[in-house]
Coordinates of C-alpha atoms in Angstrom, one line a residue:
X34 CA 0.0 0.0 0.0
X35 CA 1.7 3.2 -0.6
X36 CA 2.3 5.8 2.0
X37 CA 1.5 9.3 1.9
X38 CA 4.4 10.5 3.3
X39 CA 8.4 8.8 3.1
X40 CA 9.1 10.0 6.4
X41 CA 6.9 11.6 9.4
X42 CA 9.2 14.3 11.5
X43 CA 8.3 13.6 15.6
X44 CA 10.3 16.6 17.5
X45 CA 10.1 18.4 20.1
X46 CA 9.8 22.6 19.7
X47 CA 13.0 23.2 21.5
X48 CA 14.8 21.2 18.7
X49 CA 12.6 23.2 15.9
X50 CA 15.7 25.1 14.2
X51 CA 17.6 21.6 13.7
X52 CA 14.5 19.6 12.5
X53 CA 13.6 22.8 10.2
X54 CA 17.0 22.2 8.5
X55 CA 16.5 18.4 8.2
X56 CA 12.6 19.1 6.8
X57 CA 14.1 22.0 4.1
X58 CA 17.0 19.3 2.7
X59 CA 14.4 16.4 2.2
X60 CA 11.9 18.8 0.2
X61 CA 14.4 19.9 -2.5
X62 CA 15.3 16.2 -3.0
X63 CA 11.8 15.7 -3.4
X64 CA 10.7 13.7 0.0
X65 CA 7.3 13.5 1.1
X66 CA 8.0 14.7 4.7
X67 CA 4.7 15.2 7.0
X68 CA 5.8 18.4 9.4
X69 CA 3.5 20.4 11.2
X70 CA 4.3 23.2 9.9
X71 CA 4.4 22.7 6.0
X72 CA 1.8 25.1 4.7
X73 CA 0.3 22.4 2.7
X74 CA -0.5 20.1 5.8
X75 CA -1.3 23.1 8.2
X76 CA -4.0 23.8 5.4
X77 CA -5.0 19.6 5.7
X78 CA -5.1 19.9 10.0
X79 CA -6.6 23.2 10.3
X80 CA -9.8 22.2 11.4
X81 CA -9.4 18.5 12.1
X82 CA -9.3 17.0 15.6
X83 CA -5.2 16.9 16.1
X84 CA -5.7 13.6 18.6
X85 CA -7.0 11.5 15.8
X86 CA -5.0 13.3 12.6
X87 CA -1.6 12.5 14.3
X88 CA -2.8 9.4 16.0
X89 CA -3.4 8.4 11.5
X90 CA -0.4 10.0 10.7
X91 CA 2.2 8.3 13.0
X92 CA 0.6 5.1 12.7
X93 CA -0.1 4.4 9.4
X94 CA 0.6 7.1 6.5
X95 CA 4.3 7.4 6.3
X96 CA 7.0 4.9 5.2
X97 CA 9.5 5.6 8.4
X98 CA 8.9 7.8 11.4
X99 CA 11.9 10.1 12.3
X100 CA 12.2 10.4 16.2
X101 CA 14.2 13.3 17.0
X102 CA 15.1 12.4 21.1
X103 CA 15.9 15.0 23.7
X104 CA 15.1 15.5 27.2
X105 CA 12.3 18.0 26.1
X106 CA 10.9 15.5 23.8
X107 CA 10.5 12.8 26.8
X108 CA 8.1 15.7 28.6
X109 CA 6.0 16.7 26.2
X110 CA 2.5 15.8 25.5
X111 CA 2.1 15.8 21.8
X112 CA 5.3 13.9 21.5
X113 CA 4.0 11.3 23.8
X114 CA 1.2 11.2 21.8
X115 CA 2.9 10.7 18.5
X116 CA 5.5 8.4 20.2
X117 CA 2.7 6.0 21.2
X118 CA 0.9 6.0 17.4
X119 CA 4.6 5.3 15.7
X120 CA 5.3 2.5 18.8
X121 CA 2.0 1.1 18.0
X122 CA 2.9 0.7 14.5
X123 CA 6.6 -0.6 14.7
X124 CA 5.3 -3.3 17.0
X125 CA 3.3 -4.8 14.2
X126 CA 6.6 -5.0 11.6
X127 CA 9.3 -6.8 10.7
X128 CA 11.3 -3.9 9.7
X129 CA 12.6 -0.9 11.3
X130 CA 9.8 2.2 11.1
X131 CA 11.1 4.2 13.7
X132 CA 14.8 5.9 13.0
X133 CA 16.3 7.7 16.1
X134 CA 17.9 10.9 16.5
X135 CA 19.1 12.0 19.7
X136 CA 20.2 15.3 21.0
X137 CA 20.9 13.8 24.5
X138 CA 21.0 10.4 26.4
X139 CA 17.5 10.6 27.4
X140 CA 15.4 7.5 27.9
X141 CA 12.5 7.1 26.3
X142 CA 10.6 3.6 27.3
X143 CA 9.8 1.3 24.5
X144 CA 12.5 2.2 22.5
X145 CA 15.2 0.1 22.7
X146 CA 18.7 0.5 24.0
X147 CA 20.2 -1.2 21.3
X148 CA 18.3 0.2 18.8
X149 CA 21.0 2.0 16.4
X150 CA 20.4 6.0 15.9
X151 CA 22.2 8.8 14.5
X152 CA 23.6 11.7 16.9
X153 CA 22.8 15.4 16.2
X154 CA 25.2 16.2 18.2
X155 CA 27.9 15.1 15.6
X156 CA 25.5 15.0 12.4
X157 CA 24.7 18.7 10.7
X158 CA 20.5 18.6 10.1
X159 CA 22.4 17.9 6.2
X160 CA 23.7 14.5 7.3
X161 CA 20.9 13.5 9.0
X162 CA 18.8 14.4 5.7
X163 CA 21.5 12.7 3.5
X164 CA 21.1 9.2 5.9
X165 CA 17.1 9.7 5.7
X166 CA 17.4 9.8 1.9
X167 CA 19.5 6.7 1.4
X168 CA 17.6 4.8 3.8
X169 CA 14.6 5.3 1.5
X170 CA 16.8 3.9 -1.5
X171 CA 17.3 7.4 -3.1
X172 CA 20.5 9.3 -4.2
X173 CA 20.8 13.2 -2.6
X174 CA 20.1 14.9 -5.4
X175 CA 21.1 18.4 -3.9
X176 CA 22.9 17.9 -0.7
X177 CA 25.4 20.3 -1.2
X178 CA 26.0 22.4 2.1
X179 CA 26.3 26.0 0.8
X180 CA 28.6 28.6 2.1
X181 CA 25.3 30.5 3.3
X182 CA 24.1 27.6 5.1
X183 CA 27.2 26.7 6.5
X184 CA 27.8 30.8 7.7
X185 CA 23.9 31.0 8.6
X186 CA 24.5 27.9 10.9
X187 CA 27.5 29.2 12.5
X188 CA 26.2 32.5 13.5
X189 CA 23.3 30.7 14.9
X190 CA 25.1 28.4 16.7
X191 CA 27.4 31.7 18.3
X192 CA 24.2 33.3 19.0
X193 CA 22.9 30.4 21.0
X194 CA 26.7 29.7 23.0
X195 CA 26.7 33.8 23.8
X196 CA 23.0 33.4 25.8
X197 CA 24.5 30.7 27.9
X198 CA 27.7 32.5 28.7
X199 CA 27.0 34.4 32.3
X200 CA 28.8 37.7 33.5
X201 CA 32.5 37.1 34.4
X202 CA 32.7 36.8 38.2
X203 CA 34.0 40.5 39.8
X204 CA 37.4 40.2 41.4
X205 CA 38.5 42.3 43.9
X206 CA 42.1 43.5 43.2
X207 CA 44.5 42.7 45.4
X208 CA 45.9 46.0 47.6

């Protein structure tokens, strides 16, 4: 039966910039990608009761079900939600449905510890698009990491590293 999506993107918001990078690199190679906030499939929700939509979604309508895992994923209540539909799912198979991506070490129950996954902590949002389009038996067919991109992703990553630095400590000279 063919699926209406390749992959289904399960996330939580705090990881939205990463995943938006992912979501962008699939769609120019021409990946049906369910994410929440394509315009096309905002257009299909708006309206719809979101339990049951994702509930369909995550269970049945795509090919493979990207988990992106982070402590913030484990506590929300939508991802819970999703999690459950795409577990429900991956029981029933003989093949792998649900491909990991962690942020963190964060345990989420049912899936596996042995369970291979890719770390975004060492993968740009470009690998992780690259590995999604091989697994579905396709050849990147634009996967080349611009000099925008690459500049655009360092000064976000600076602007994020400066918000966590805190005020030097205030030293009182020595008299």
């Amino acid at each position: 039966m063919e699926k209406q999506y390749d992959v289904c993107l399960s996330f939580a918001g705090e990881q939205r910039n990463y995943v938006k990078k992912v979501y962008d690199e699939l769609v120019k190679n021409h990946i049906r990608v369910f994410y929440d906030q394509d315009k096309d499939i905002e257009t299909y929700l708006w309206g719809k009761n979101l339990y049951e939509a994702f509930k369909e979604i995550y269970k049945t309508k795509a090919l493979y079900c990207i988990m992106f895992v982070s402590k913030e994923y484990a506590q929300k209540t939508w991802t819970r939600h999703e999690k459950r539909s795409a577990f429900s799912r991956a029981y029933t198979e003989s093949e792998e449905y649900i491909l990991p991506v962690r942020f963190d070490s964060t345990e989420i129950p049912g899936l596996d510890d042995a369970t291979c996954y890719l770390d975004a902590n060492v993968k740009s949002p470009y690998d992780i698009a690259e590995s999604i389009i091989r697994k579905l038996g396709h050849d990147p067919i634009n996967n080349s990491y611009t000099l925008e991109e690459a500049i655009g992703d360092l000064a976000e990553e600076l602007e994020l590293s400066l918000i966590h630095i805190s005020e030097p400590t205030r030293r009182t000279p020595i008299s």
